[in-house]
GROMACS .gro file of C-alpha atoms in nm:
model
  364
    1MET     CA    1   7.874   7.048  12.411
    2SER     CA    2   7.581   6.888  12.600
    3ALA     CA    3   7.704   7.047  12.928
    4LEU     CA    4   7.674   7.398  12.782
    5MET     CA    5   7.357   7.604  12.764
    6PRO     CA    6   7.205   7.603  12.412
    7GLU     CA    7   7.236   7.983  12.390
    8LEU     CA    8   7.608   7.964  12.465
    9VAL     CA    9   7.657   7.687  12.208
   10THR     CA   10   7.484   7.898  11.944
   11ASP     CA   11   7.693   8.203  12.032
   12ILE     CA   12   8.012   8.000  11.994
   13LEU     CA   13   7.900   7.857  11.662
   14LEU     CA   14   7.815   8.200  11.523
   15ARG     CA   15   8.179   8.301  11.564
   16LEU     CA   16   8.315   8.014  11.357
   17PRO     CA   17   8.406   8.009  10.987
   18VAL     CA   18   8.196   7.815  10.738
   19SER     CA   19   8.456   7.542  10.692
   20SER     CA   20   8.445   7.457  11.065
   21LEU     CA   21   8.066   7.465  11.078
   22LEU     CA   22   8.040   7.224  10.785
   23ARG     CA   23   8.264   6.980  10.970
   24PHE     CA   24   8.072   7.021  11.297
   25ARG     CA   25   7.747   6.919  11.125
   26CYS     CA   26   7.875   6.563  11.149
   27LEU     CA   27   7.914   6.568  11.529
   28SER     CA   28   7.548   6.528  11.619
   29ARG     CA   29   7.198   6.549  11.480
   30SER     CA   30   7.118   6.850  11.699
   31LEU     CA   31   7.423   7.044  11.580
   32CYS     CA   32   7.341   6.964  11.218
   33THR     CA   33   6.984   7.086  11.267
   34GLU     CA   34   7.103   7.405  11.435
   35ILE     CA   35   7.365   7.491  11.171
   36ASP     CA   36   7.125   7.420  10.883
   37SER     CA   37   6.838   7.625  11.029
   38GLU     CA   38   6.734   7.942  10.847
   39ASN     CA   39   6.770   8.154  11.161
   40PHE     CA   40   7.124   8.039  11.221
   41VAL     CA   41   7.225   8.097  10.858
   42LYS     CA   42   7.085   8.453  10.872
   43ASN     CA   43   7.240   8.530  11.210
   44HIS     CA   44   7.578   8.395  11.100
   45LEU     CA   45   7.578   8.620  10.794
   46ASN     CA   46   7.451   8.923  10.986
   47ARG     CA   47   7.715   8.880  11.255
   48SER     CA   48   7.989   8.870  10.992
   49ILE     CA   49   7.860   9.193  10.838
   50GLN     CA   50   7.825   9.367  11.176
   51THR     CA   51   8.167   9.262  11.304
   52LYS     CA   52   8.341   9.301  10.965
   53THR     CA   53   8.478   8.948  10.987
   54ARG     CA   54   8.499   8.671  10.726
   55GLN     CA   55   8.494   8.929  10.448
   56LYS     CA   56   8.626   8.798  10.117
   57LEU     CA   57   8.768   8.947   9.799
   58VAL     CA   58   8.653   8.754   9.492
   59ILE     CA   59   8.880   8.790   9.188
   60TYR     CA   60   8.767   8.675   8.843
   61ASN     CA   61   8.851   8.725   8.476
   62ASP     CA   62   8.533   8.695   8.274
   63LEU     CA   63   8.609   8.987   8.040
   64SER     CA   64   8.702   8.774   7.739
   65ILE     CA   65   8.511   8.485   7.582
   66HIS     CA   66   8.846   8.352   7.460
   67CYS     CA   67   8.980   8.291   7.812
   68PRO     CA   68   8.849   8.035   8.057
   69CYS     CA   69   8.700   8.203   8.361
   70LYS     CA   70   8.927   8.176   8.663
   71ILE     CA   71   8.798   8.265   9.008
   72TYR     CA   72   9.008   8.330   9.319
   73VAL     CA   73   8.924   8.433   9.674
   74ALA     CA   74   9.134   8.622   9.931
   75ASN     CA   75   9.057   8.681  10.298
   76PHE     CA   76   9.042   9.030  10.452
   77ASP     CA   77   9.100   8.874  10.795
   78ASP     CA   78   9.446   8.772  10.668
   79ASP     CA   79   9.512   9.117  10.516
   80LEU     CA   80   9.464   8.971  10.164
   81ALA     CA   81   9.795   8.789  10.193
   82ASP     CA   82   9.698   8.494   9.972
   83ALA     CA   83   9.447   8.417   9.698
   84PHE     CA   84   9.318   8.065   9.651
   85PRO     CA   85   9.159   7.935   9.330
   86LEU     CA   86   8.797   7.827   9.352
   87ASN     CA   87   8.677   7.516   9.175
   88LYS     CA   88   8.400   7.602   8.931
   89PRO     CA   89   8.124   7.345   8.969
   90PHE     CA   90   8.088   7.252   8.601
   91ILE     CA   91   8.214   7.319   8.251
   92SER     CA   92   7.968   7.514   8.039
   93ARG     CA   93   7.858   7.370   7.707
   94HIS     CA   94   7.961   7.711   7.572
   95HIS     CA   95   8.319   7.637   7.689
   96THR     CA   96   8.332   7.950   7.900
   97THR     CA   97   8.175   8.078   8.220
   98PHE     CA   98   8.067   8.427   8.315
   99LEU     CA   99   7.947   8.580   8.638
  100TYR     CA  100   7.589   8.689   8.575
  101GLY     CA  101   7.522   8.818   8.926
  102TYR     CA  102   7.627   8.807   9.289
  103CYS     CA  103   7.462   8.872   9.624
  104ASN     CA  104   7.570   8.796   9.983
  105GLY     CA  105   7.837   8.555   9.862
  106LEU     CA  106   7.610   8.366   9.622
  107ILE     CA  107   7.724   8.372   9.258
  108LEU     CA  108   7.506   8.341   8.948
  109LEU     CA  109   7.701   8.162   8.676
  110GLY     CA  110   7.618   8.163   8.306
  111PRO     CA  111   7.544   8.121   8.023
  112ASP     CA  112   7.435   7.777   8.151
  113LEU     CA  113   7.262   7.926   8.453
  114ALA     CA  114   7.354   7.799   8.798
  115ILE     CA  115   7.357   7.937   9.153
  116TRP     CA  116   7.676   7.864   9.343
  117ASN     CA  117   7.789   7.918   9.701
  118PRO     CA  118   8.169   7.877   9.682
  119PHE     CA  119   8.197   7.866  10.062
  120THR     CA  120   7.961   7.573  10.123
  121ARG     CA  121   8.066   7.446   9.779
  122ARG     CA  122   7.711   7.369   9.679
  123TYR     CA  123   7.560   7.464   9.343
  124LYS     CA  124   7.229   7.426   9.171
  125LYS     CA  125   7.174   7.423   8.796
  126LEU     CA  126   6.863   7.621   8.716
  127PRO     CA  127   6.593   7.478   8.489
  128PHE     CA  128   6.572   7.628   8.143
  129CYS     CA  129   6.387   7.956   8.137
  130PRO     CA  130   6.063   7.902   7.934
  131VAL     CA  131   6.133   8.178   7.686
  132LYS     CA  132   6.151   8.131   7.310
  133SER     CA  133   6.467   7.944   7.214
  134ASN     CA  134   6.590   8.219   6.982
  135THR     CA  135   6.553   8.492   7.244
  136ARG     CA  136   6.864   8.642   7.403
  137PHE     CA  137   6.882   8.795   7.747
  138LEU     CA  138   7.025   9.147   7.762
  139CYS     CA  139   7.041   9.199   8.139
  140SER     CA  140   7.072   8.972   8.440
  141GLY     CA  141   7.097   9.006   8.813
  142LEU     CA  142   7.083   8.826   9.147
  143GLY     CA  143   6.940   8.986   9.460
  144TYR     CA  144   6.767   8.924   9.792
  145ASP     CA  145   6.398   9.000   9.848
  146SER     CA  146   6.373   9.055  10.224
  147ALA     CA  147   5.993   9.090  10.210
  148HIS     CA  148   5.962   8.728  10.094
  149ASP     CA  149   6.295   8.607  10.235
  150ASP     CA  150   6.407   8.472   9.899
  151TYR     CA  151   6.697   8.510   9.659
  152MET     CA  152   6.578   8.612   9.312
  153ILE     CA  153   6.734   8.576   8.968
  154VAL     CA  154   6.612   8.834   8.715
  155LEU     CA  155   6.655   8.807   8.338
  156ILE     CA  156   6.547   9.071   8.084
  157SER     CA  157   6.507   8.946   7.727
  158GLU     CA  158   6.588   9.119   7.402
  159PHE     CA  159   6.324   9.336   7.235
  160HIS     CA  160   6.048   9.115   7.091
  161SER     CA  161   5.704   9.215   6.963
  162GLY     CA  162   5.746   9.563   7.107
  163LEU     CA  163   5.829   9.447   7.460
  164HIS     CA  164   6.106   9.304   7.675
  165GLN     CA  165   6.012   8.995   7.871
  166VAL     CA  166   6.111   8.990   8.238
  167TRP     CA  167   6.163   8.648   8.397
  168ILE     CA  168   6.217   8.577   8.766
  169PHE     CA  169   6.339   8.263   8.942
  170GLY     CA  170   6.307   8.232   9.320
  171LEU     CA  171   6.527   7.985   9.503
  172LYS     CA  172   6.244   7.898   9.742
  173SER     CA  173   5.968   7.871   9.483
  174ASP     CA  174   6.210   7.683   9.254
  175PHE     CA  175   6.050   7.777   8.921
  176TRP     CA  176   6.059   8.048   8.655
  177ARG     CA  177   5.772   8.290   8.624
  178ARG     CA  178   5.713   8.578   8.390
  179SER     CA  179   5.678   8.920   8.550
  180ARG     CA  180   5.528   9.226   8.385
  181ASP     CA  181   5.682   9.301   8.046
  182LEU     CA  182   5.900   9.607   8.011
  183ASN     CA  183   5.812   9.864   7.744
  184ASP     CA  184   6.145  10.041   7.715
  185ASN     CA  185   6.456  10.042   7.499
  186VAL     CA  186   6.690   9.827   7.707
  187SER     CA  187   7.064   9.850   7.650
  188PRO     CA  188   7.267   9.528   7.656
  189CYS     CA  189   7.462   9.578   7.975
  190ALA     CA  190   7.666   9.412   8.242
  191VAL     CA  191   7.549   9.242   8.557
  192GLY     CA  192   7.283   9.410   8.767
  193HIS     CA  193   7.411   9.550   9.096
  194PHE     CA  194   7.214   9.463   9.410
  195ALA     CA  195   7.163   9.706   9.698
  196SER     CA  196   6.879   9.778   9.942
  197GLY     CA  197   6.627   9.540   9.792
  198ALA     CA  198   6.672   9.638   9.428
  199LEU     CA  199   6.884   9.561   9.122
  200TYR     CA  200   7.042   9.847   8.928
  201TRP     CA  201   7.165   9.882   8.570
  202ALA     CA  202   7.294  10.174   8.360
  203TRP     CA  203   7.126  10.191   8.018
  204LYS     CA  204   7.326  10.389   7.766
  205LYS     CA  205   7.056  10.403   7.499
  206LYS     CA  206   6.828  10.594   7.734
  207ASN     CA  207   7.098  10.795   7.916
  208LYS     CA  208   6.969  10.682   8.253
  209CYS     CA  209   7.004  10.430   8.532
  210VAL     CA  210   6.723  10.187   8.606
  211GLY     CA  211   6.628  10.004   8.923
  212PHE     CA  212   6.409   9.698   8.976
  213ASP     CA  213   6.239   9.660   9.315
  214LEU     CA  214   6.249   9.286   9.390
  215ALA     CA  215   5.961   9.289   9.639
  216LYS     CA  216   5.719   9.496   9.429
  217GLU     CA  217   5.858   9.375   9.093
  218VAL     CA  218   5.847   9.722   8.941
  219PHE     CA  219   6.107   9.920   8.746
  220PHE     CA  220   6.193  10.278   8.831
  221ASP     CA  221   6.403  10.531   8.639
  222ILE     CA  222   6.693  10.723   8.787
  223SER     CA  223   6.821  11.033   8.607
  224LEU     CA  224   7.194  11.088   8.576
  225PRO     CA  225   7.367  11.324   8.822
  226SER     CA  226   7.249  11.674   8.731
  227ASP     CA  227   7.595  11.814   8.660
  228CYS     CA  228   7.704  11.520   8.441
  229SER     CA  229   7.674  11.473   8.069
  230PRO     CA  230   7.599  11.126   7.927
  231LYS     CA  231   7.949  11.118   7.778
  232SER     CA  232   8.107  11.148   8.121
  233VAL     CA  233   7.930  10.841   8.265
  234PHE     CA  234   8.101  10.503   8.273
  235TRP     CA  235   7.827  10.289   8.127
  236ASP     CA  236   7.805   9.938   8.275
  237SER     CA  237   8.024  10.056   8.563
  238LEU     CA  238   7.781  10.123   8.845
  239VAL     CA  239   7.942  10.035   9.176
  240VAL     CA  240   7.798   9.893   9.497
  241PHE     CA  241   8.025   9.999   9.781
  242GLY     CA  242   7.933   9.956  10.147
  243GLY     CA  243   7.586   9.838  10.045
  244LYS     CA  244   7.516  10.159   9.850
  245VAL     CA  245   7.504  10.242   9.478
  246TYR     CA  246   7.757  10.478   9.319
  247CYS     CA  247   7.780  10.619   8.968
  248PRO     CA  248   8.138  10.696   8.855
  249THR     CA  249   8.184  10.985   8.610
  250LEU     CA  250   8.487  11.141   8.440
  251HIS     CA  251   8.562  11.512   8.464
  252ASP     CA  252   8.892  11.657   8.340
  253GLY     CA  253   9.089  11.340   8.407
  254THR     CA  254   8.935  11.284   8.751
  255VAL     CA  255   8.681  11.016   8.834
  256GLU     CA  256   8.402  11.146   9.059
  257TYR     CA  257   8.179  10.904   9.249
  258TYR     CA  258   7.815  10.999   9.305
  259LEU     CA  259   7.616  10.825   9.578
  260LEU     CA  260   7.251  10.734   9.514
  261VAL     CA  261   7.047  10.882   9.802
  262SER     CA  262   6.688  10.775   9.870
  263GLU     CA  263   6.420  11.006  10.011
  264ASP     CA  264   6.189  10.807  10.238
  265LYS     CA  265   5.842  10.898  10.357
  266GLY     CA  266   5.647  10.665  10.581
  267GLY     CA  267   5.882  10.379  10.500
  268ASP     CA  268   5.836  10.421  10.124
  269VAL     CA  269   6.091  10.564   9.881
  270VAL     CA  270   5.941  10.878   9.726
  271GLY     CA  271   6.246  11.001   9.539
  272VAL     CA  272   6.614  10.951   9.469
  273SER     CA  273   6.903  11.185   9.395
  274TRP     CA  274   7.280  11.175   9.349
  275ARG     CA  275   7.538  11.327   9.584
  276LYS     CA  276   7.908  11.356   9.504
  277GLU     CA  277   8.100  11.163   9.769
  278PHE     CA  278   8.467  11.136   9.668
  279THR     CA  279   8.707  11.161   9.374
  280MET     CA  280   8.997  10.960   9.232
  281GLU     CA  281   9.277  11.105   9.021
  282ASN     CA  282   9.529  10.959   8.776
  283VAL     CA  283   9.317  10.661   8.675
  284THR     CA  284   9.462  10.379   8.466
  285THR     CA  285   9.379  10.362   8.097
  286ILE     CA  286   9.331  10.074   7.855
  287SER     CA  287   9.412  10.160   7.493
  288GLY     CA  288   9.311  10.518   7.556
  289ASP     CA  289   8.984  10.424   7.733
  290VAL     CA  290   8.952  10.512   8.098
  291PHE     CA  291   8.872  10.227   8.334
  292PRO     CA  292   8.726  10.361   8.660
  293PRO     CA  293   8.884  10.231   8.981
  294ARG     CA  294   8.629  10.020   9.166
  295PRO     CA  295   8.593  10.099   9.539
  296LEU     CA  296   8.575   9.769   9.724
  297ALA     CA  297   8.612   9.816  10.100
  298TYR     CA  298   8.727  10.055  10.369
  299SER     CA  299   9.036   9.981  10.574
  300LYS     CA  300   8.980   9.901  10.942
  301ASP     CA  301   9.060  10.260  11.041
  302ARG     CA  302   8.848  10.390  10.747
  303ASN     CA  303   9.136  10.613  10.636
  304SER     CA  304   9.183  10.421  10.310
  305ILE     CA  305   8.971  10.258  10.042
  306LEU     CA  306   9.065   9.937   9.863
  307LEU     CA  307   9.047   9.993   9.488
  308GLY     CA  308   9.020   9.735   9.214
  309GLU     CA  309   9.202   9.863   8.907
  310VAL     CA  310   9.319   9.733   8.572
  311HIS     CA  311   9.646   9.587   8.702
  312GLY     CA  312   9.558   9.482   9.055
  313VAL     CA  313   9.428   9.618   9.384
  314PHE     CA  314   9.554   9.921   9.579
  315TRP     CA  315   9.491  10.093   9.910
  316HIS     CA  316   9.404  10.457   9.839
  317ASN     CA  317   9.468  10.689  10.134
  318LEU     CA  318   9.185  10.942  10.153
  319GLU     CA  319   9.398  11.209  10.319
  320SER     CA  320   9.732  11.190  10.138
  321LYS     CA  321   9.573  11.074   9.807
  322THR     CA  322   9.854  10.820   9.774
  323LYS     CA  323   9.818  10.459   9.658
  324GLN     CA  324   9.990  10.143   9.775
  325ARG     CA  325   9.972   9.821   9.578
  326VAL     CA  326   9.844   9.511   9.759
  327ASP     CA  327  10.056   9.208   9.669
  328ILE     CA  328   9.829   8.904   9.690
  329ALA     CA  329  10.022   8.579   9.663
  330GLY     CA  330   9.862   8.335   9.422
  331HIS     CA  331   9.675   8.601   9.224
  332PRO     CA  332   9.804   8.646   8.867
  333VAL     CA  333   9.807   9.023   8.823
  334LYS     CA  334   9.698   9.060   8.464
  335ARG     CA  335   9.479   9.304   8.277
  336GLY     CA  336   9.114   9.210   8.267
  337TYR     CA  337   9.049   9.085   8.620
  338ARG     CA  338   8.749   9.212   8.811
  339TYR     CA  339   8.688   9.226   9.183
  340ASN     CA  340   8.393   9.186   9.414
  341VAL     CA  341   8.361   9.186   9.793
  342CYS     CA  342   8.133   8.946   9.978
  343TRP     CA  343   8.089   8.769  10.310
  344GLU     CA  344   8.155   8.403  10.373
  345ASN     CA  345   7.816   8.245  10.441
  346LEU     CA  346   7.605   7.931  10.477
  347VAL     CA  347   7.321   8.047  10.250
  348SER     CA  348   7.151   7.756  10.076
  349VAL     CA  349   7.130   7.749   9.697
  350GLY     CA  350   6.796   7.569   9.714
  351LYS     CA  351   6.661   7.222   9.657
  352ASP     CA  352   6.844   6.957   9.452
  353SER     CA  353   7.185   7.116   9.498
  354ALA     CA  354   7.508   6.930   9.425
  355PHE     CA  355   7.863   6.942   9.557
  356ASP     CA  356   8.113   7.127   9.339
  357GLY     CA  357   8.345   6.826   9.340
  358ALA     CA  358   8.672   7.000   9.429
  359ALA     CA  359   8.746   6.757   9.711
  360GLU     CA  360   8.577   6.502   9.930
  361GLU     CA  361   8.221   6.604  10.007
  362VAL     CA  362   8.109   6.680  10.360
  363THR     CA  363   7.860   6.422  10.482
  364ASN     CA  364   7.501   6.548  10.492
   0.00000   0.00000   0.00000
């Protein structure tokens, strides 16, 4: 390595998977410093996104509190041929684990809150949020604040004294702080969806979607698509697909996906609207309830979309409207699994992290 120019060494390293880079940290102090640097971590992730390499399908079953959460990962580079179980870093005192958020391959686990990077296999248990012990959290989310170059965990508490408390934890600052309270009727809802610097939730009680700008720490309301009734919206089923937010709705047995479009002026968002992008027909049902197929990724030729459905994943051809099941070895195809797409990465989970203990730890 010493005979090569530093720029060439860096270019070679950027093309390698995380598992190789973790091993190469042991070769020399200079390599370890390079691989651990913030610039390298960012460039490695950005290169994966730009070249569409090292993309992963995360499969998990946190729909029932009676079942232990199982998490698997499959590799798009291998055409999703195999799924491998991931070792959860700890057993919750509540005897179950849920995914409370995800962003760039980092996973927020709960109810005992922890940030976990399953690719570096490091996790960090978060300190207890300094909210009253009898207060529940109704909404959660994990996102990236590019203005401050920090990953943020957001929790919204139940209604108390006329307000909802909003708490934020930054991985760099490493402490909880209370943001401005929210004076609104928040619906208990699923995980917040991160896209373009904001977290998004759908709140059924108010018949609207809500965003939270991580840099400005302000909420903003988003009306439903103009030609949709509240009954047609799949509450708690917002979708982030290709880095953009979609709202799935049901019309006459067909699921229509509306894209959230921002109107920018001088670099600031001055308005948002919905635009119908594509439709899916013949959706699967659970006990009479419609479960919207979740768009996950485009095929390499962009002629098909990978869908996560009730009983597995399928390639949906956009022209012929036909579906083909993807058989992933090692993945138990059962009702109740969810799917998320992320990129393998080296992102740090912050100070005082620990190894997840699945196998021998890589030397620091």
